[in-house]
mmCIF file of C-alpha atoms in Angstrom:
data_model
loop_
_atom_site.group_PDB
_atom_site.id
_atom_site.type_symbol
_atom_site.label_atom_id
_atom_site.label_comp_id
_atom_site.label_asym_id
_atom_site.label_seq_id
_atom_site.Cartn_x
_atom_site.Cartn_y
_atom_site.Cartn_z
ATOM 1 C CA UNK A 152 0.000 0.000 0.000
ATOM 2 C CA UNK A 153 0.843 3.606 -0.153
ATOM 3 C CA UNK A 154 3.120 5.606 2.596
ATOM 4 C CA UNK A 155 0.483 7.067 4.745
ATOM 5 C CA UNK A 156 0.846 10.774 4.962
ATOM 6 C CA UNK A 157 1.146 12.006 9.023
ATOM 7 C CA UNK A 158 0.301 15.540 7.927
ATOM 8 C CA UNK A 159 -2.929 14.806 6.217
ATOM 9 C CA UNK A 160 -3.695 12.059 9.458
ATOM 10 C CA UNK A 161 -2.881 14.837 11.245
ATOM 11 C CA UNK A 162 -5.303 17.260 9.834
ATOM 12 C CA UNK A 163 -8.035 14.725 10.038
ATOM 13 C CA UNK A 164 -7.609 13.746 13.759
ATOM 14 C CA UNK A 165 -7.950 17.603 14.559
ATOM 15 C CA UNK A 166 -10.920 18.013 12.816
ATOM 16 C CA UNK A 167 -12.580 15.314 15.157
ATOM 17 C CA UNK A 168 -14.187 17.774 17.720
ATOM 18 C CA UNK A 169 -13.048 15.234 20.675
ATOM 19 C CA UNK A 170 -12.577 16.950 23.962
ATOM 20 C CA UNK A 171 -12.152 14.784 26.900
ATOM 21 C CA UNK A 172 -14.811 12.585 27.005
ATOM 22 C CA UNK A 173 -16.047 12.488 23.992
ATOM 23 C CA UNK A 174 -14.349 10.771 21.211
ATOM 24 C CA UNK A 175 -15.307 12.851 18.281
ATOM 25 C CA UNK A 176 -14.751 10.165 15.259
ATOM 26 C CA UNK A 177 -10.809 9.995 16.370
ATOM 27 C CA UNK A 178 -10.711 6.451 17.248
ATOM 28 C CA UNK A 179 -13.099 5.523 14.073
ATOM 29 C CA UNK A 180 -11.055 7.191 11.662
ATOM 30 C CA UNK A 181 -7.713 5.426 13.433
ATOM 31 C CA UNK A 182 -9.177 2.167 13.554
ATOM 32 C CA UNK A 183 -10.505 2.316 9.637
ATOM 33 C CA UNK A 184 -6.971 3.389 8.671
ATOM 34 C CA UNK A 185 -5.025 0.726 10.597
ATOM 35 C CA UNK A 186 -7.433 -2.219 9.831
ATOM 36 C CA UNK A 187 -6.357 -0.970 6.117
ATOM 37 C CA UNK A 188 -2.766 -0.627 7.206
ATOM 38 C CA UNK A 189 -2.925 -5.081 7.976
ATOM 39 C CA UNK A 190 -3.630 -4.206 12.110
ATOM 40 C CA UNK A 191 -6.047 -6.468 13.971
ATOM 41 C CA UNK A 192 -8.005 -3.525 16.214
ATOM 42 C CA UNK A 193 -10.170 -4.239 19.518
ATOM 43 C CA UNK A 194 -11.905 -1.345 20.907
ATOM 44 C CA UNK A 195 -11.798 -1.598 24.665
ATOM 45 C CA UNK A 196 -14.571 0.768 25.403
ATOM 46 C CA UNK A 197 -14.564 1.530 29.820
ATOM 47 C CA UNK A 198 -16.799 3.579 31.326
ATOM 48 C CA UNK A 199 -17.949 5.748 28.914
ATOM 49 C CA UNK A 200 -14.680 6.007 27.652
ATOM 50 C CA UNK A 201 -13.570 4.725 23.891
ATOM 51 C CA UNK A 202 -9.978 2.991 23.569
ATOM 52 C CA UNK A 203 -8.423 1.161 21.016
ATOM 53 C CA UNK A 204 -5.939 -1.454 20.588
ATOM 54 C CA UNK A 205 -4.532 -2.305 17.566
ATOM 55 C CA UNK A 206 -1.408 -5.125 16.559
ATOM 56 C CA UNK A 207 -0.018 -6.526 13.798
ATOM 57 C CA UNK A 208 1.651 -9.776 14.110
ATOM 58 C CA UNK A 209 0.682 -13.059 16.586
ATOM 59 C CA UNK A 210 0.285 -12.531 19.831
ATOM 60 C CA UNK A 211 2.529 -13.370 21.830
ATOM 61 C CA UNK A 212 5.377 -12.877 19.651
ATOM 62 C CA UNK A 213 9.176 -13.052 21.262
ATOM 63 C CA UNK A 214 9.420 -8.849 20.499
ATOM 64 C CA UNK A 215 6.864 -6.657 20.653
ATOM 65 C CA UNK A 216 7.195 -2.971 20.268
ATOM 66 C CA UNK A 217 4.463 -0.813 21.166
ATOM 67 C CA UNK A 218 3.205 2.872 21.124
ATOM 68 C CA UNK A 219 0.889 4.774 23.579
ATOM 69 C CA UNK A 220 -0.642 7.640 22.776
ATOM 70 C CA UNK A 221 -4.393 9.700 23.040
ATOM 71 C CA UNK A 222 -6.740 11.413 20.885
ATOM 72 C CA UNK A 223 -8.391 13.646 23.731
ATOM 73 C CA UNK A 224 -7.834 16.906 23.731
ATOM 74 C CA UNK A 225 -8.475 19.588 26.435
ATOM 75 C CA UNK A 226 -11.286 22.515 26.279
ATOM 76 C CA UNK A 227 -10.795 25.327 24.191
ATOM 77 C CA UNK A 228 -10.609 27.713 26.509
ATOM 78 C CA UNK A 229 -12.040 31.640 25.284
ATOM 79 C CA UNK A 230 -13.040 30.623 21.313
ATOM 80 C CA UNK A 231 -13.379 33.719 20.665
ATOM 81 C CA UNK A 232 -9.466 34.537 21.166
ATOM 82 C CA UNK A 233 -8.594 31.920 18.806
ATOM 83 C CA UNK A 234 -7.605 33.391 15.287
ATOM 84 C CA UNK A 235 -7.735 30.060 13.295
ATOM 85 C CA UNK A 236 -10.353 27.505 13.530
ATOM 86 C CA UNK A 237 -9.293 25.041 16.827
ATOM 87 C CA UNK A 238 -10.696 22.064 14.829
ATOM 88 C CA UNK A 239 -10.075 23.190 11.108
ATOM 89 C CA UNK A 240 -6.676 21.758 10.894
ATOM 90 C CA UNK A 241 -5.441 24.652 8.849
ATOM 91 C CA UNK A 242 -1.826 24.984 7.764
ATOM 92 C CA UNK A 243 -0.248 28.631 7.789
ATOM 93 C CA UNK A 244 3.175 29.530 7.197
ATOM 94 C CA UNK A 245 4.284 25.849 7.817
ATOM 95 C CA UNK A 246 2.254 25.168 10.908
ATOM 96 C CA UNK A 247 -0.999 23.112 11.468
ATOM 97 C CA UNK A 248 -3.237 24.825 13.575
ATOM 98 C CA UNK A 249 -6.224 23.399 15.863
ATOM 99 C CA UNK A 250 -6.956 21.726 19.091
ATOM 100 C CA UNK A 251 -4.962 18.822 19.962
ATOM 101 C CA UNK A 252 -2.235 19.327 16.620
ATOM 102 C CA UNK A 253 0.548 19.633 19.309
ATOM 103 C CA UNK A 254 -0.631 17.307 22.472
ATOM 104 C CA UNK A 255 -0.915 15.082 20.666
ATOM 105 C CA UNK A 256 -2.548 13.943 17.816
ATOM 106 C CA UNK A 257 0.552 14.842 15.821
ATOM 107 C CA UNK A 258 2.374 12.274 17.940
ATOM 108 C CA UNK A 259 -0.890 9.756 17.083
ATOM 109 C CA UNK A 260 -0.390 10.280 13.353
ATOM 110 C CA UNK A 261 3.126 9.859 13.376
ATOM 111 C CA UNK A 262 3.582 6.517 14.967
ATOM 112 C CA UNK A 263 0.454 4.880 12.943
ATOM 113 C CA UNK A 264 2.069 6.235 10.053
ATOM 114 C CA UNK A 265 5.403 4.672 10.598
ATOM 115 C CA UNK A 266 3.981 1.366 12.276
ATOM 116 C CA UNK A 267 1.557 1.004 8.927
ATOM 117 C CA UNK A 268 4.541 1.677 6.549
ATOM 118 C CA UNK A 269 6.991 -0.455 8.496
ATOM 119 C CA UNK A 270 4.992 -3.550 8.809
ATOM 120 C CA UNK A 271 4.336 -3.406 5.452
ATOM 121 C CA UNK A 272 7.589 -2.736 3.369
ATOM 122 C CA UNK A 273 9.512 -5.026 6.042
ATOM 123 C CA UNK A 274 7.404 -7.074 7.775
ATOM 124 C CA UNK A 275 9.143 -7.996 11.578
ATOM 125 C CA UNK A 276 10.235 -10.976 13.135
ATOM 126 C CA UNK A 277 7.745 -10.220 16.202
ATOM 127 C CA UNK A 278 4.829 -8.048 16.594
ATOM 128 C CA UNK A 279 3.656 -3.993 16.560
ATOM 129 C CA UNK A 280 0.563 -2.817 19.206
ATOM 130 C CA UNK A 281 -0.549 0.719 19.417
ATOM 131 C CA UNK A 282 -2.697 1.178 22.889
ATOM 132 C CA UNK A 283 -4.283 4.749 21.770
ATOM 133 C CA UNK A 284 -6.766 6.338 24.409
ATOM 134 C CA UNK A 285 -9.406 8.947 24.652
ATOM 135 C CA UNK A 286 -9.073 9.693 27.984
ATOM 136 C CA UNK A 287 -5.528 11.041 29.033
ATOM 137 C CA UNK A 288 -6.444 14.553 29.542
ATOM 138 C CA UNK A 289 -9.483 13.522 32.397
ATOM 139 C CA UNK A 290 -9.356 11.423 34.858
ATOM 140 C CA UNK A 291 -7.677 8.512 32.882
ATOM 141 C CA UNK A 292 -9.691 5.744 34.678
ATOM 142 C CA UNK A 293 -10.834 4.142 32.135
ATOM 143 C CA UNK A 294 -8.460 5.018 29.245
ATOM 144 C CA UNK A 295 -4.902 3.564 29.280
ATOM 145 C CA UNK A 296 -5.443 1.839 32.602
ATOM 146 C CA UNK A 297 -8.500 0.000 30.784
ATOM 147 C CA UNK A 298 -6.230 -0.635 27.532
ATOM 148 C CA UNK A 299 -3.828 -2.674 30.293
ATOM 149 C CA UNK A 300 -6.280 -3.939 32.432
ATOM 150 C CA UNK A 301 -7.537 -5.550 28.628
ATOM 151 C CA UNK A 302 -4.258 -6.817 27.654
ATOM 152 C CA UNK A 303 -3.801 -8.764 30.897
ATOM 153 C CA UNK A 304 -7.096 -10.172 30.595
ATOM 154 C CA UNK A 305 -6.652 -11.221 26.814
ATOM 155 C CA UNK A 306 -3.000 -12.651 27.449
ATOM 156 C CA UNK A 307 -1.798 -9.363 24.792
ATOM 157 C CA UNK A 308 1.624 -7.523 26.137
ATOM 158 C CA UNK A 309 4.376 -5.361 25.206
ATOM 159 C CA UNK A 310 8.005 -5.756 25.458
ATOM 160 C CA UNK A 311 8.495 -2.156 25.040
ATOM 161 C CA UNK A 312 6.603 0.796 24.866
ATOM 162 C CA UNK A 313 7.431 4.308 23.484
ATOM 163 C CA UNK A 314 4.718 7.162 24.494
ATOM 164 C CA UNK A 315 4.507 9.453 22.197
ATOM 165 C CA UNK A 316 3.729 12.894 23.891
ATOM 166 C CA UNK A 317 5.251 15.786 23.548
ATOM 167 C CA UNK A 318 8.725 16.198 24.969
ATOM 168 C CA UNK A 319 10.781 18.789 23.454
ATOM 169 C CA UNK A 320 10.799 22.562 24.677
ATOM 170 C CA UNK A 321 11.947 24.829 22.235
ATOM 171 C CA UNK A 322 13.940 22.170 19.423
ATOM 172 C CA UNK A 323 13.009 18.997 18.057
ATOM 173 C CA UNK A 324 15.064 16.229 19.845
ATOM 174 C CA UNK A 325 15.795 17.975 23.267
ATOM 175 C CA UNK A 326 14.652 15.139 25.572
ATOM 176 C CA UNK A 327 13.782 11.790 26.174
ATOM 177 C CA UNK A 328 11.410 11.175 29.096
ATOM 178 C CA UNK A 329 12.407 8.249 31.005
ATOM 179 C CA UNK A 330 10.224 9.180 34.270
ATOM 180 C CA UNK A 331 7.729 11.238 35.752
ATOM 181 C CA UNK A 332 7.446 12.800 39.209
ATOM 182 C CA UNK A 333 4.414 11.518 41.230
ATOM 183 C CA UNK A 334 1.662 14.140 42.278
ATOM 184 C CA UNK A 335 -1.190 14.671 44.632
ATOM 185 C CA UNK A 336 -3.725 17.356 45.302
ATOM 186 C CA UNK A 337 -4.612 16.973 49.388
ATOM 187 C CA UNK A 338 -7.667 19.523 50.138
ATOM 188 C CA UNK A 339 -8.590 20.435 53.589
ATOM 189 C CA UNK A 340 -11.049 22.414 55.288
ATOM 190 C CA UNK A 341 -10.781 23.854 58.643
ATOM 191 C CA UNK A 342 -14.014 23.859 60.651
ATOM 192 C CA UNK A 343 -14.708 26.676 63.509
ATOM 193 C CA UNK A 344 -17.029 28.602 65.259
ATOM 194 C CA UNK A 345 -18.599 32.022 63.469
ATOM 195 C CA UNK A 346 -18.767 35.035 65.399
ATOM 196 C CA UNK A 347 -18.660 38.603 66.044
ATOM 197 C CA UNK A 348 -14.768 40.062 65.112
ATOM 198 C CA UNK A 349 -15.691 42.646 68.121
ATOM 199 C CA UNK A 350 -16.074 39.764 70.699
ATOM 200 C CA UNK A 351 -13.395 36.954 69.592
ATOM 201 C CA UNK A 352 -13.752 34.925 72.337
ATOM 202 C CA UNK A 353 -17.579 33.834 71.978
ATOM 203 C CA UNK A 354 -16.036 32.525 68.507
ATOM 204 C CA UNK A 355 -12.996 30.071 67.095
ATOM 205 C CA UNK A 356 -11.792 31.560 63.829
ATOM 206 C CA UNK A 357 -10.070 28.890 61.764
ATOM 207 C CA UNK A 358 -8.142 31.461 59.340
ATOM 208 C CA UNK A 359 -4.686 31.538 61.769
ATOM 209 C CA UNK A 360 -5.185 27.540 62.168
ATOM 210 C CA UNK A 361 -5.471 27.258 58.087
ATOM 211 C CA UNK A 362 -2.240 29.981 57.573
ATOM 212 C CA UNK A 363 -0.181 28.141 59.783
ATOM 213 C CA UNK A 364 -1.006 24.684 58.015
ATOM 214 C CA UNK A 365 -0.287 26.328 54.912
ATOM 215 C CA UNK A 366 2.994 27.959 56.181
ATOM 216 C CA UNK A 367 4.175 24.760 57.666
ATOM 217 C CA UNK A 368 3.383 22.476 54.778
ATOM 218 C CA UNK A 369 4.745 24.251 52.488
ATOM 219 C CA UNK A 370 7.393 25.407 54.212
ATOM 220 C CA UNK A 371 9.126 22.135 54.546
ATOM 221 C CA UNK A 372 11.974 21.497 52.365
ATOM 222 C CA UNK A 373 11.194 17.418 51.067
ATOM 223 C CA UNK A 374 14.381 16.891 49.561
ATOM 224 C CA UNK A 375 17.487 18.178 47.625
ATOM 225 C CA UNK A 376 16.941 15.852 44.271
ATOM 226 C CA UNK A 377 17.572 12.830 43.221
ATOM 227 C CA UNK A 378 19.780 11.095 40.313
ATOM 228 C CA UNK A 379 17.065 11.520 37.685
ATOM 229 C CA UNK A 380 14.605 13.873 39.674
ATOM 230 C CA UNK A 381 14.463 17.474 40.830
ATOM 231 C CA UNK A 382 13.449 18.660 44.281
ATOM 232 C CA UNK A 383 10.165 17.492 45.547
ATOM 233 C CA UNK A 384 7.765 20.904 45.745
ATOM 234 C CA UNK A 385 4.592 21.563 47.989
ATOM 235 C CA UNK A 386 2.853 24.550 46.430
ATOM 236 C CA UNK A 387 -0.500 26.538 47.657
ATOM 237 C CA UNK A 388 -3.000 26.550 44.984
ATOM 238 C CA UNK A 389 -5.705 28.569 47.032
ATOM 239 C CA UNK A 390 -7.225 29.064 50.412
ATOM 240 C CA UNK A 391 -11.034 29.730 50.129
ATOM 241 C CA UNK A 392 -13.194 31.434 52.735
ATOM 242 C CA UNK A 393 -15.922 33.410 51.092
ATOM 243 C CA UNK A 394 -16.291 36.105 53.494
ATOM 244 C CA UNK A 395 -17.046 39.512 52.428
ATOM 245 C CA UNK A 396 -18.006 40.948 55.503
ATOM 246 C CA UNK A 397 -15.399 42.948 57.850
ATOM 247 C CA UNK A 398 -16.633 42.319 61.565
ATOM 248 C CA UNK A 399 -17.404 38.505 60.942
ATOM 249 C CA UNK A 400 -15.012 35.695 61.961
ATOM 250 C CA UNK A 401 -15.838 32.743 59.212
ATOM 251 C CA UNK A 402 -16.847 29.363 60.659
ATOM 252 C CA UNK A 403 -14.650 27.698 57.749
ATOM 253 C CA UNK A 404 -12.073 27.828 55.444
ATOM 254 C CA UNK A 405 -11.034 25.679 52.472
ATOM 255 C CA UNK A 406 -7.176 24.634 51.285
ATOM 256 C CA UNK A 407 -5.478 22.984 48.584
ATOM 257 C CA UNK A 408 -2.157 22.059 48.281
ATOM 258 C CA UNK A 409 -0.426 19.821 45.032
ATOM 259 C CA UNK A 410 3.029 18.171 45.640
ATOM 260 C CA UNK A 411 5.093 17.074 43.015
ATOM 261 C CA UNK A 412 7.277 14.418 44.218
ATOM 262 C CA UNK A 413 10.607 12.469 42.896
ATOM 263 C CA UNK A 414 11.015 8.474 43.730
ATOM 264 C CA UNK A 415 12.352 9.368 47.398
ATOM 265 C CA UNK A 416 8.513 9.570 48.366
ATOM 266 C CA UNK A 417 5.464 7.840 47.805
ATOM 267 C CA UNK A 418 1.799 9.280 48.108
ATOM 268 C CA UNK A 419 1.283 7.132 51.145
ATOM 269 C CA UNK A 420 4.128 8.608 52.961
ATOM 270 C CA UNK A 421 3.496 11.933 52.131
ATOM 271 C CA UNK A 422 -0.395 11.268 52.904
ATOM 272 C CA UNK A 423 0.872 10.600 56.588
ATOM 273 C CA UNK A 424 3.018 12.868 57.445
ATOM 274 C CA UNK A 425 0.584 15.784 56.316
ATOM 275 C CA UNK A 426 -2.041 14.453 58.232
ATOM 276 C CA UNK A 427 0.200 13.968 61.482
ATOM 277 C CA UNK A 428 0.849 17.847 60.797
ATOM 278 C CA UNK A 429 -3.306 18.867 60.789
ATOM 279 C CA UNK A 430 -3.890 16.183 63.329
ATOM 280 C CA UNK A 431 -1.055 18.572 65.638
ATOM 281 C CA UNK A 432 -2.224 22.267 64.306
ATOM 282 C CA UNK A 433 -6.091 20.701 65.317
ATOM 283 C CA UNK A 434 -4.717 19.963 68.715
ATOM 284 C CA UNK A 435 -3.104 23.437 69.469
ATOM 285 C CA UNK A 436 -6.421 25.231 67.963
ATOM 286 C CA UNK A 437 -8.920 23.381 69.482
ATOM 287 C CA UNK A 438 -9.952 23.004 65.700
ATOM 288 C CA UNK A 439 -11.562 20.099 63.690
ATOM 289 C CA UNK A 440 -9.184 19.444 60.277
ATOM 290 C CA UNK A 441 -10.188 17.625 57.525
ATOM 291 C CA UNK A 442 -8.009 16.094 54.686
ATOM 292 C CA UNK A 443 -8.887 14.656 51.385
ATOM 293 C CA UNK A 444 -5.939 13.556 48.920
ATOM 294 C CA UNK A 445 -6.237 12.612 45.133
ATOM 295 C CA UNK A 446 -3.556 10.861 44.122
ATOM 296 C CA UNK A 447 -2.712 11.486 40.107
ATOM 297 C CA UNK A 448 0.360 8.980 39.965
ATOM 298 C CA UNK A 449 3.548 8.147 41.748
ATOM 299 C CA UNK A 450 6.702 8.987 41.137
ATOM 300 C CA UNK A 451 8.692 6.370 38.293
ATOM 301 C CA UNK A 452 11.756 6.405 36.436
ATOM 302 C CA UNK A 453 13.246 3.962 33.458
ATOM 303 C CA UNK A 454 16.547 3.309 34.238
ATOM 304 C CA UNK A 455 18.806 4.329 31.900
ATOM 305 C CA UNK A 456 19.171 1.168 29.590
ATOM 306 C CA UNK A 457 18.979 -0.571 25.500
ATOM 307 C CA UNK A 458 14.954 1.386 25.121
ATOM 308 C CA UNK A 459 16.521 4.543 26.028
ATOM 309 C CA UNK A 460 19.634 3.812 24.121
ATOM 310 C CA UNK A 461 17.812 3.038 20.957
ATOM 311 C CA UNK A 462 15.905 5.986 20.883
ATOM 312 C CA UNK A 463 18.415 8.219 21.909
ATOM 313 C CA UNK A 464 20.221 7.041 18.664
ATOM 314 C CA UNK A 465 17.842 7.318 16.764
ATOM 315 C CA UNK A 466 17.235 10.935 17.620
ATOM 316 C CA UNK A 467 20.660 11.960 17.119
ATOM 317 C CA UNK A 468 21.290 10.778 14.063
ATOM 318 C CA UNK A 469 17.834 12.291 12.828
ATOM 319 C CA UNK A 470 18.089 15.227 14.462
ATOM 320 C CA UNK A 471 21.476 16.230 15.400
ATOM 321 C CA UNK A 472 21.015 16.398 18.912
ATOM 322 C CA UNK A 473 22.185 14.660 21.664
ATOM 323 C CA UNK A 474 18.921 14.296 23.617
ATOM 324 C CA UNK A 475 19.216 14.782 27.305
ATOM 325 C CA UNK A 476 17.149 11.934 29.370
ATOM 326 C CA UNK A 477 14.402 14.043 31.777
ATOM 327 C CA UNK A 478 12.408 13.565 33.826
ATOM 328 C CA UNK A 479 10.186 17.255 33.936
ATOM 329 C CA UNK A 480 6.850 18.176 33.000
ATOM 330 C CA UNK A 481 3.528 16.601 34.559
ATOM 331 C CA UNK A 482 2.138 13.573 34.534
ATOM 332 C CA UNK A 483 1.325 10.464 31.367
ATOM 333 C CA UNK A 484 -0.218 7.571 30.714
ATOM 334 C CA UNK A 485 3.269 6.758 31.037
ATOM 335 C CA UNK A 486 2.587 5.961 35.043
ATOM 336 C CA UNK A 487 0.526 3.307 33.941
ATOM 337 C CA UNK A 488 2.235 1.596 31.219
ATOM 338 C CA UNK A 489 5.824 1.175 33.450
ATOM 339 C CA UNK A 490 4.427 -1.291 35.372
ATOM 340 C CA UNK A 491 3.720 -3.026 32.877
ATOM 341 C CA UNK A 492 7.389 -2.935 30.487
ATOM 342 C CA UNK A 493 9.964 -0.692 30.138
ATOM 343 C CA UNK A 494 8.670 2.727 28.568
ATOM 344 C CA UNK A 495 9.865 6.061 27.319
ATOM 345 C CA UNK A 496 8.324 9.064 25.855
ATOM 346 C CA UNK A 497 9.537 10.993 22.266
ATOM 347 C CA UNK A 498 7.634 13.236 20.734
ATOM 348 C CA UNK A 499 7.554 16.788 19.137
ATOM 349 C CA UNK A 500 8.138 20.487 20.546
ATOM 350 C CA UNK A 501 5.227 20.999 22.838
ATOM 351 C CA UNK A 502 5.298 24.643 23.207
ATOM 352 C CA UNK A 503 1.987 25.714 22.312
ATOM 353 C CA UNK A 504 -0.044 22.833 24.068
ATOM 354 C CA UNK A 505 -3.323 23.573 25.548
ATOM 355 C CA UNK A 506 -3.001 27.119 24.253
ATOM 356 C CA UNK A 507 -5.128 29.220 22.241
ATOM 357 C CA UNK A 508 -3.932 29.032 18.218
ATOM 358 C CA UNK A 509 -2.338 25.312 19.490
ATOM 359 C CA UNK A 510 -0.283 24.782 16.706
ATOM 360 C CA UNK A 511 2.397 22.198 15.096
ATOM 361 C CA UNK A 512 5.237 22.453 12.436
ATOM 362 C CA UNK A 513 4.119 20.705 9.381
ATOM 363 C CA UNK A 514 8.123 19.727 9.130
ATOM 364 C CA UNK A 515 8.254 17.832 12.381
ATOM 365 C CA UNK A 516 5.087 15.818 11.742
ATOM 366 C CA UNK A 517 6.916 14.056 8.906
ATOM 367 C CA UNK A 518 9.950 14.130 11.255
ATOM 368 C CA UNK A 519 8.665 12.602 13.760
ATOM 369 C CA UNK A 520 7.324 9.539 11.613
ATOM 370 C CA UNK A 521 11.248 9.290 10.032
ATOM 371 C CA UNK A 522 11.758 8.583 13.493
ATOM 372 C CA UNK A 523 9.537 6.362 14.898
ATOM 373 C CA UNK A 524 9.694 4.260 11.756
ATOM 374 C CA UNK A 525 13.736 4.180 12.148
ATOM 375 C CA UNK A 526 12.817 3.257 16.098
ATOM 376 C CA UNK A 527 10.598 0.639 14.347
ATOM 377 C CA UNK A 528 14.096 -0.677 12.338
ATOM 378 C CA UNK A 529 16.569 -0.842 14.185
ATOM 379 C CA UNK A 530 14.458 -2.245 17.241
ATOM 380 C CA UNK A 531 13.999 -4.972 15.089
ATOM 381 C CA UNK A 532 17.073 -5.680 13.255
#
């Protein structure tokens, strides 16, 4: 068959209108062009979600290479500030514009492109899956997590897996991702008595209790780094009270706090010592502290090893560039798929993800598939 064309793949993903749930004709126009492209596809619809999981070759084989990616894209944001159409996929001055071009349907296109071509000009000794998900930008319950949770079930796995978001800053072939930092959200509110400002003791105003949690918390210095990871941070995202009146002490206040944490921590350890911290503030305030934590995904690093090796070739020979192995940025499906193989992330420049005018360069889409295809190769060789 014909090369398939990641630009005009491209285009077409974007013009699918799927924002987080909804899958917008993504995953039907990818599974129609890989069932063309030889690919046996499954979708693994979860909760409302749509997945789908595609592979070429027998399952089971002795190698199998695999890509991870999504076709959900995050809201708009104010329409009206956007000066090209966010799903008309339109190219100007050598960039594709629209929703989702950049993070990451770009990414999408570019390793079904290569996988299609690859399997059939040189067909491998082993087997090709691409786990693609609609729900990466949500709550990811029931996206890549379901795709896994499928495999197991079906006796399907991966040797290897690249993700293919975006991990480049400013140039094409900065950085490798071979880990994420873990990161939690714990919310608390801080429950007191309302009253008169004038006559403070007929009240118990939980504002000093709620500073002094914040100011401890975040305060705290979690480490200085590790090998692969930078310092852990606790940030303040808000404290919430609602009171517009001037001679009222509140009977509440709300916190939230996010910690982004490197593999010296896990979520449960954190979880307990900021709990034994309210549980002592409560004590000295004669306060009642509540916490709630959401855990996003723990802290996880590759090893340096032959995955990151053979991309990290590949890369600099296609690009030029040395590309550094990092660890930055938020979190992936990549948290999911490590415990499952090894896995890294490549992918393009993501500078203008999530932003109004979201935008790609029409010369790194077909970049991008050199690569993955030349991944594909020598992975196989």
């Amino acid at each position: 068959m014909s090369p398939i064309d990641p630009v005009a793949l491209t285009a077409d993903l974007v013009r699918c209108p799927s924002v987080t749930p909804a899958e917008g004709g993504a995953l039907v126009l990818l599974e129609d062009v890989l069932t063309q492209g030889g690919f046996t596809c499954t979708r693994v619809d979860r909760g409302g979600i749509s997945n789908l999981y595609a592979r070429w070759g027998r399952k089971g084989a002795n190698r199998t290479f695999g890509f991870n990616g999504h076709t959900d894209v995050v809201p708009l944001g104010d329409e009206a500030a956007w000066t090209m159409p966010p799903f008309g996929a339109e190219i100007k001055d050598g960039y594709l514009y629209g929703r989702g071009s950049t993070d990451m349907k770009s990414g999408v296109a570019a390793f079904a492109a290569a996988a299609i071509d690859f399997v059939n000009e040189t067909p491998p000794d082993g087997a090709v899956v691409l786990a693609i998900t609609g729900d990466e930008e949500g709550d990811a319950l029931d996206g890549t997590a379901a795709l896994l949770d499928w495999m197991a079930a079906n006796n399907e796995a991966m040797s290897v897996c690249l993700v293919g978001e975006p991990t480049s800053l400013n140039v094409m072939g900065e950085a490798i991702k071979i880990g994420r930092r873990g990161s939690m959200t714990a919310f608390f509110t801080i429950t007191g008595v309302q009253g008169h400002a004038a006559y403070p003791q007929q009240a118990k105003n939980p504002m000093p209790a709620m500073a002094r949690l914040m100011d401890v918390l975040s305060s705290r210095v979690l480490d200085q780094g590790t090998d692969h990871f930078d310092p852990s941070s606790v940030q303040v995202l808000t404290i919430d009270t609602g009171n517009p009146a001037t001679n009222v002490i509140p009977a509440q206040t709300k916190a939230c706090v996010n910690i982004r944490f490197n593999d010296t921590h896990g979520s449960a350890g954190l979880t307990a010592w900021m709990q034994d911290e309210a549980d002592k503030i409560a004590a000295d305030f004669g306060l009642r502290i509540e916490m709630r934590v959401r855990v996003t995904g723990e802290s996880f690093v590759t090893p340096p090893g032959a995955l990151s090796e053979l991309v990290g070739k590949v890369v600099e020979a296609e690009t030029g560039r040395k590309p550094k192995l990092s660890t930055s940025g938020g979190t992936s499906d990549a948290r999911f798929v490590k415990s499952h193989c090894p896995v890294v992330e490549f992918g393009l420049v993501g500078k203008t993800m999530h932003q109004v005018d979201e935008c790609v360069s029409v010369e790194q889409i077909g970049q991008l598939k050199t690569i993955y295809k030349r991944i594909l190769t020598d992975y196989f060789a």
